[in-house]
Tab-separated table of C-alpha atoms in Angstrom:
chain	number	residue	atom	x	y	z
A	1	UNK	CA	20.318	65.506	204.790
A	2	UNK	CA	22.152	62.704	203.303
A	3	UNK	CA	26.081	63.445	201.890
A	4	UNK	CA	24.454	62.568	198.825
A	5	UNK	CA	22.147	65.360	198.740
A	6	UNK	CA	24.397	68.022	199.936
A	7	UNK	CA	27.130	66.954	197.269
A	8	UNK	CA	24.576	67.511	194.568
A	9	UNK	CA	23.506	71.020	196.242
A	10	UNK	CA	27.069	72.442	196.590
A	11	UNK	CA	28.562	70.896	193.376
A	12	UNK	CA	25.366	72.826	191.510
A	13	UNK	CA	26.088	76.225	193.863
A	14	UNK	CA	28.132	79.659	193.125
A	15	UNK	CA	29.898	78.205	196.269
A	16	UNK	CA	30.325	75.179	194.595
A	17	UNK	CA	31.938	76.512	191.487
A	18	UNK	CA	34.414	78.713	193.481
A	19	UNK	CA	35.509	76.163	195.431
A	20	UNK	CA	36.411	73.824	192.397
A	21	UNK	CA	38.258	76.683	190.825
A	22	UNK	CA	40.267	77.605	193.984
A	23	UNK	CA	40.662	74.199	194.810
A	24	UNK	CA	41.722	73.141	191.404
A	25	UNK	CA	39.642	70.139	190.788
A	26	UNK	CA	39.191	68.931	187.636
A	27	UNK	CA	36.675	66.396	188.287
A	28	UNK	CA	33.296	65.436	190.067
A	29	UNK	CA	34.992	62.759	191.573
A	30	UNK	CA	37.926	64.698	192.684
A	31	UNK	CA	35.073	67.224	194.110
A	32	UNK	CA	33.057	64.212	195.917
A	33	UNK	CA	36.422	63.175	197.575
A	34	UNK	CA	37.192	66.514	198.940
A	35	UNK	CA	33.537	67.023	200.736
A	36	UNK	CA	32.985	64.020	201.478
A	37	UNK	CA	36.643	64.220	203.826
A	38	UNK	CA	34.682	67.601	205.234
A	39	UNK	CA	31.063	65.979	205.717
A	40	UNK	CA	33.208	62.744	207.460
A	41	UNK	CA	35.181	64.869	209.884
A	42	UNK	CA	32.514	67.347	210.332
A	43	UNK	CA	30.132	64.121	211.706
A	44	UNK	CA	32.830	62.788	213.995
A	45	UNK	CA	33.989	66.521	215.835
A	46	UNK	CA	30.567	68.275	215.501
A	47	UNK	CA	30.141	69.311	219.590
A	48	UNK	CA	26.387	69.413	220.271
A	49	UNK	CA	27.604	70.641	223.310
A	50	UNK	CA	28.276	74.463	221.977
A	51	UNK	CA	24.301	74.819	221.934
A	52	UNK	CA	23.658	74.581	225.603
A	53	UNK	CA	22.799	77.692	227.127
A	54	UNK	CA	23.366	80.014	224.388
A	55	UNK	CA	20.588	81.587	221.724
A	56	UNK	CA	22.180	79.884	219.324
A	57	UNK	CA	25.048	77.202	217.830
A	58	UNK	CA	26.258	80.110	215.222
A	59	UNK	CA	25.850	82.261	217.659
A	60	UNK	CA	27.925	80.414	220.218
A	61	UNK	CA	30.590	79.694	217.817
A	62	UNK	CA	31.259	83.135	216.370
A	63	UNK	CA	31.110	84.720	220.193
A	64	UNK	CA	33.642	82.178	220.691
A	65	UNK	CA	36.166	82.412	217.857
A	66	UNK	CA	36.044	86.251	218.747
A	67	UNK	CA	36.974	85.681	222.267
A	68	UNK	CA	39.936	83.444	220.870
A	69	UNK	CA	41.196	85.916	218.362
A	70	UNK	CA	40.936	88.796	220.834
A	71	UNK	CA	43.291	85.976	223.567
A	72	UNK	CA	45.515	85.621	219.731
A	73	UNK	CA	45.913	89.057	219.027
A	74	UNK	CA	46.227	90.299	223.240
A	75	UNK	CA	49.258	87.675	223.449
A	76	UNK	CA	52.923	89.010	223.638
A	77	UNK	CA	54.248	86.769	220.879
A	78	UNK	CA	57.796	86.202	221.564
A	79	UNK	CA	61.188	84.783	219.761
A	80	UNK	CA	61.962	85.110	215.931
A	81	UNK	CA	59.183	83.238	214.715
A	82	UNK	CA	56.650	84.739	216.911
A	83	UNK	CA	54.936	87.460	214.557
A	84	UNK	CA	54.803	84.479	211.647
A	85	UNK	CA	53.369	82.336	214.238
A	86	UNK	CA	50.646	84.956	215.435
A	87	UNK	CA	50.193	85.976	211.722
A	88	UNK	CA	49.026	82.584	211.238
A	89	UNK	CA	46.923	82.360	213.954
A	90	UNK	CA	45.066	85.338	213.087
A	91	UNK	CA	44.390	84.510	209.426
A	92	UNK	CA	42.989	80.861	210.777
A	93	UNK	CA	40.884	82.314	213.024
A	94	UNK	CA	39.754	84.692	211.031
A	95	UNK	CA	39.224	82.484	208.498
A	96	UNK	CA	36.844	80.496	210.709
A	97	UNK	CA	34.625	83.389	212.032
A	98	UNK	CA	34.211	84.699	208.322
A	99	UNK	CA	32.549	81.502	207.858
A	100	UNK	CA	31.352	80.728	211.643
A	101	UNK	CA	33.213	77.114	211.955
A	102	UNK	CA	35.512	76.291	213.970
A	103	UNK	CA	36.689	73.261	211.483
A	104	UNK	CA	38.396	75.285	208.810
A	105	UNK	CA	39.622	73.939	205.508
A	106	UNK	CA	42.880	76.229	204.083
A	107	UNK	CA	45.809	76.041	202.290
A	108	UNK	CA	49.186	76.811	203.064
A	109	UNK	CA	48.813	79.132	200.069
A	110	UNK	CA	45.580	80.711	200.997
A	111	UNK	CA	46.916	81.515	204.987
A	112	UNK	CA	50.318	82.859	203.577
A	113	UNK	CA	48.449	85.283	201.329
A	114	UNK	CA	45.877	86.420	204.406
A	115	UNK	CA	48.821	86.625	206.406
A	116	UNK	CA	51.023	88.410	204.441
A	117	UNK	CA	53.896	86.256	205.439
A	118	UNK	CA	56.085	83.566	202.794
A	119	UNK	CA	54.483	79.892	202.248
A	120	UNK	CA	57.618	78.586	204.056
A	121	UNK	CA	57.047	80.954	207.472
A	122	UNK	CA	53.703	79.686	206.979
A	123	UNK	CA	54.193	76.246	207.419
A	124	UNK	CA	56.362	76.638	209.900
A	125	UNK	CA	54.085	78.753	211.957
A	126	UNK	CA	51.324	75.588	211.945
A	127	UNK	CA	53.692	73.274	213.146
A	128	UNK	CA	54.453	75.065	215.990
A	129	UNK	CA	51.050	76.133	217.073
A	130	UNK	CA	49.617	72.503	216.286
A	131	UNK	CA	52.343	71.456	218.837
A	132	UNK	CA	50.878	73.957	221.477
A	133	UNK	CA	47.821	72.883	220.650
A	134	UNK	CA	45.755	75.295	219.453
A	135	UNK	CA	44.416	73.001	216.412
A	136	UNK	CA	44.825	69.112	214.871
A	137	UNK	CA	45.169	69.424	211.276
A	138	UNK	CA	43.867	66.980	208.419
A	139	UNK	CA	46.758	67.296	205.733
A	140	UNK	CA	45.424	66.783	202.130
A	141	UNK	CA	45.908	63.707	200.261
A	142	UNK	CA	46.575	65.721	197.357
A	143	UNK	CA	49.567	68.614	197.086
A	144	UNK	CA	48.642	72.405	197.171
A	145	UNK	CA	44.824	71.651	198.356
A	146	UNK	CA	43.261	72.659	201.277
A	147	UNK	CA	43.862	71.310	204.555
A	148	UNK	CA	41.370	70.717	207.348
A	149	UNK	CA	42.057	72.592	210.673
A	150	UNK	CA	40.162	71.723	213.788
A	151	UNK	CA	40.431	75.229	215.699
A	152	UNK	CA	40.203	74.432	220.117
A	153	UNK	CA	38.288	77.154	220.531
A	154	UNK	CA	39.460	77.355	224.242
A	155	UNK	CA	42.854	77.457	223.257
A	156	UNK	CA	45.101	80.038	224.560
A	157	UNK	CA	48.617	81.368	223.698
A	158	UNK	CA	51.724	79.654	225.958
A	159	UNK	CA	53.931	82.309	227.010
A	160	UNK	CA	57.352	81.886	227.943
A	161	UNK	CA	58.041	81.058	232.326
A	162	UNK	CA	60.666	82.941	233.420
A	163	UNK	CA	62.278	84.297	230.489
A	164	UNK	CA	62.949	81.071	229.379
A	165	UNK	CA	62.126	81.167	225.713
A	166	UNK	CA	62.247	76.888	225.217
A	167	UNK	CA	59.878	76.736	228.675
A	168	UNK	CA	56.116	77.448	228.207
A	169	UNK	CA	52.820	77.722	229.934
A	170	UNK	CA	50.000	78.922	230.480
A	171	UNK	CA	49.520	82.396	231.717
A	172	UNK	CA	47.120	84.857	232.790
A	173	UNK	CA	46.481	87.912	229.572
A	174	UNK	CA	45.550	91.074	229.856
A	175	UNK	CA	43.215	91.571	226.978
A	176	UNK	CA	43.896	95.004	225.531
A	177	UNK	CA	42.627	94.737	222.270
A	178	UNK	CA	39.058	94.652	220.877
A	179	UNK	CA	37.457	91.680	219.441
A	180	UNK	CA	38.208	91.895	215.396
A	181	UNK	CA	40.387	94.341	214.989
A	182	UNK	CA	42.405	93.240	212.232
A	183	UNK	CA	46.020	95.112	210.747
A	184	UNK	CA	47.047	92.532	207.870
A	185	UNK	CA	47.037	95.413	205.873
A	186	UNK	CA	49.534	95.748	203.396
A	187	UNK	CA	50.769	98.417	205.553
A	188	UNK	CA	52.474	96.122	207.554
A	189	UNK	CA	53.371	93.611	205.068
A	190	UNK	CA	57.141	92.806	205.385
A	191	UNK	CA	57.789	94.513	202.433
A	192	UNK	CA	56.390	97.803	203.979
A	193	UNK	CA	56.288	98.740	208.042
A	194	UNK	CA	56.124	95.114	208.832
A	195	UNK	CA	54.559	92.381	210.936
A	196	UNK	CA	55.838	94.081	214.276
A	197	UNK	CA	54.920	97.553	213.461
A	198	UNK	CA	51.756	96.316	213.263
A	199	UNK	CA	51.761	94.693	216.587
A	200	UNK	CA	51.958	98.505	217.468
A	201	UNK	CA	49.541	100.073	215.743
A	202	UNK	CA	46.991	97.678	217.255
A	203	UNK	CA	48.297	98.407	220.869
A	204	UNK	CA	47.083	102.173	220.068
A	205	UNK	CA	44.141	101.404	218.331
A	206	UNK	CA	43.332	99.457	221.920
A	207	UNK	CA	44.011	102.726	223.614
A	208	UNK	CA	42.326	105.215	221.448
A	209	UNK	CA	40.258	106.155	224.097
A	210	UNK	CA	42.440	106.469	227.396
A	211	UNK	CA	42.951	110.042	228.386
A	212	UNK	CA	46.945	109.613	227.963
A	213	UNK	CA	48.580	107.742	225.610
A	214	UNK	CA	50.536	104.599	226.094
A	215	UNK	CA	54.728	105.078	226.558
A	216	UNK	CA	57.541	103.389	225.028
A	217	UNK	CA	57.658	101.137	227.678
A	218	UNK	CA	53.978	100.593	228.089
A	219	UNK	CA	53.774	99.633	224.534
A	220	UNK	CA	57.005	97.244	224.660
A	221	UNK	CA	55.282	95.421	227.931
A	222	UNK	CA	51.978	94.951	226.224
A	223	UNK	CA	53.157	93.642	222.506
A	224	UNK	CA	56.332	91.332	223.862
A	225	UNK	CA	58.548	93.248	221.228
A	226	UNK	CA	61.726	95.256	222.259
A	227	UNK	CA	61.900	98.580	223.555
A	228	UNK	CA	64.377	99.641	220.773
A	229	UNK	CA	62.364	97.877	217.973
A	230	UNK	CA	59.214	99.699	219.378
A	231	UNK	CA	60.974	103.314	219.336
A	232	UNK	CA	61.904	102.012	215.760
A	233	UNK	CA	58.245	101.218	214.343
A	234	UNK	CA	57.050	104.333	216.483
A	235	UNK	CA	59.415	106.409	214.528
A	236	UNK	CA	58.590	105.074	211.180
A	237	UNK	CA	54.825	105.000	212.190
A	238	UNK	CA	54.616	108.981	213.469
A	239	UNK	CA	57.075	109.859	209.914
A	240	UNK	CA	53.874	107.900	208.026
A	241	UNK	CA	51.548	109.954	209.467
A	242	UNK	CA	50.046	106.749	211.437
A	243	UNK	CA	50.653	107.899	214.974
A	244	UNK	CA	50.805	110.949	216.873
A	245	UNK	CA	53.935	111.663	219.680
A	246	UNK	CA	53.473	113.954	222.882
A	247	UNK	CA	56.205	115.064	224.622
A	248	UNK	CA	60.242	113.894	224.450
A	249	UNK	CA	60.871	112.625	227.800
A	250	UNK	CA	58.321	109.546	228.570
A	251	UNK	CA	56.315	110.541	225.313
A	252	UNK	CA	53.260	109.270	224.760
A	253	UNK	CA	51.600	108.030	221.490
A	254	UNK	CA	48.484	107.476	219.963
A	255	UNK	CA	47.282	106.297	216.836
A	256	UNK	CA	46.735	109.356	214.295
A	257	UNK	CA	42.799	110.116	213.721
A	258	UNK	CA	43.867	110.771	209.656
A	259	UNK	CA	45.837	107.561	209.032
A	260	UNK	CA	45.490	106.464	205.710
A	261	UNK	CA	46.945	103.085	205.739
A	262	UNK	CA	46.150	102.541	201.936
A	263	UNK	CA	48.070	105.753	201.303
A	264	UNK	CA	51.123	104.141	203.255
A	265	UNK	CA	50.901	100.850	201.085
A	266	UNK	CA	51.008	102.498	197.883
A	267	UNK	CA	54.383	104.591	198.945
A	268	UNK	CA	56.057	101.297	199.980
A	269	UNK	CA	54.158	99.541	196.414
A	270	UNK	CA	52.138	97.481	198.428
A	271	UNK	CA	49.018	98.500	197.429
A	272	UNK	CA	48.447	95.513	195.443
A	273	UNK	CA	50.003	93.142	197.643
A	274	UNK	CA	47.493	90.475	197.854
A	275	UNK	CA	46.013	90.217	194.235
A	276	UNK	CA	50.299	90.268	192.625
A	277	UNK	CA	50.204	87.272	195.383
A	278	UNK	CA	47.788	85.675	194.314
A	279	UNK	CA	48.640	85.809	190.666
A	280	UNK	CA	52.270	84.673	191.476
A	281	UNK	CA	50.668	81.145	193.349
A	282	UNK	CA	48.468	80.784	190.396
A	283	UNK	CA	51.138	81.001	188.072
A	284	UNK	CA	53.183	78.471	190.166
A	285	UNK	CA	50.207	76.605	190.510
A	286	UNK	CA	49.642	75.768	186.824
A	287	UNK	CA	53.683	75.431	186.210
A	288	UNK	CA	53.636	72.906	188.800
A	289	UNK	CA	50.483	70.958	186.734
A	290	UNK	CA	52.237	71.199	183.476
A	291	UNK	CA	55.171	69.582	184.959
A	292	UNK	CA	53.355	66.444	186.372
A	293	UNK	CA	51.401	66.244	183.124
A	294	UNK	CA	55.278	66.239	181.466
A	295	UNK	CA	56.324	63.566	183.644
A	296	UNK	CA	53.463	61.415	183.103
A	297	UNK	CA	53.377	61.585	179.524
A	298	UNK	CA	55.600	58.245	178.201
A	299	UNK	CA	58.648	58.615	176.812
A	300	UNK	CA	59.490	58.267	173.195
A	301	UNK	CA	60.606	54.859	172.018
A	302	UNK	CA	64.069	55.527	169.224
């Protein structure tokens, strides 16, 4: 198939249509421009080598970016921008096995609304993790539209050597949590449990089966997060009804069978987290076009 071809086939799809509106194109040209920068790139990374001695190429790739978002989500993410940075990560990968590519084309906008984190953490966030490299990005020629991220899927996180937080490697993970499981709920949006209580609740989810439940200290050891910010989340999670405590000296927890997450969202108004961000870019969107349109527009000659 010829870029010609498959121009004509998306520009004429469902896909096609969403993709102009999300992208905000205005014209065929503008749309031609934007996949024909995905067919080009697409030609020069595609690795035929992904086929060999699997069933499959999609099946290859999506077995892959599992395995990578189970090493993303596994990783102790630590210093202050360490949940924005794994927040990221997530929604990326994510991102690519919804659509089983490993080249994925997002927005600052779009990630900071999957990951429930600001634009500015966002974009933060990828220029750290480019720099460790888990992807190269393909910035945009134009402002606010997607960006083309070419996801290494044998990338893996670089933990800090020796306590050192500025020295990093790579080092061996114990992979405690299941492939997919996914907590950017609006539960744990920052303006409800947060980012690190969720780093918690998927520790027990990871455990839900053991025949005792993990400890303060097994908890703090497997997320990278404090022991007095896990007793924190732990407190706020069991007070939620999310997780269930055994015991006062060297309790254990585990995550409660009857947590409504949805429930918890609503009490902190969260429930609608996404869709009020959404609307919010939107509306930014569209004040930022009327102001270009302003500034183009000649003045007025006295």
């Amino acid at each position: 198939m010829e870029f010609e071809e498959f121009s004509e086939l998306v520009w004429s799809s469902e896909l096609g249509r969403t993709f102009v509106g999300e992208q905000g194109l205005k014209t065929r040209a503008q749309f031609d421009k934007q996949t024909r920068r995905a067919w080009d790139y697409t030609e020069e990374h595609f690795d035929h080598g992904y086929e060999h001695g699997a069933a499959s190429y999609e099946e290859t790739v999506r077995e892959r970016l599992g395995d990578l978002l189970t090493r993303v989500q596994a990783a102790p993410w630590p210093g202050r921008g360490g949940n924005s940075e794994r927040a990221t990560a997530v929604a990326l990968v994510t991102l690519g096995h919804e659509t089983n590519r490993y080249t994925v084309d997002a927005s600052v906008r779009e990630l900071a609304t999957r990951a429930m984190i600001g634009r500015t953490a966002v974009g933060n966030a990828i220029g750290r993790l480019a720099a460790q490299g888990m992807f190269t990005r393909t910035r945009s020629e134009v402002r606010g539209q997607a960006d083309t991220f070419h996801l290494f899927l044998d990338w893996a996180p670089l933990l800090p050597k020796g306590g050192h937080t500025k020295s990093y490697g790579p080092q061996e993970i114990t992979l405690c949590v299941p492939v997919l499981v996914i907590t950017e709920h609006p539960a744990f949006s920052a303006g409800a449990l947060g980012k690190s209580a969720g780093r918690v609740w998927e520790f027990l989810l990871s455990r839900v089966n053991s025949e005792v439940g993990p400890t303060v200290e097994d908890i703090r050891a497997g997320t990278g997060l404090s022991a007095n910010s896990v007793r924190t989340h732990l407190k706020n999670m069991v007070a939620n009804g999310l997780a269930d405590k055994r015991g006062q000296r060297n309790a254990t927890y585990s995550a409660s069978p009857s947590a409504d997450l949805d429930r918890v969202a609503a009490e902190y108004g969260q429930a609608d987290y996404e869709e009020r961000t959404r609307e919010r870019f939107e509306r930014e969107r569209k004040g930022y076009e009327t102001l270009l349109s302003q500034r183009e527009q000649p003045a007025d000659v006295a």
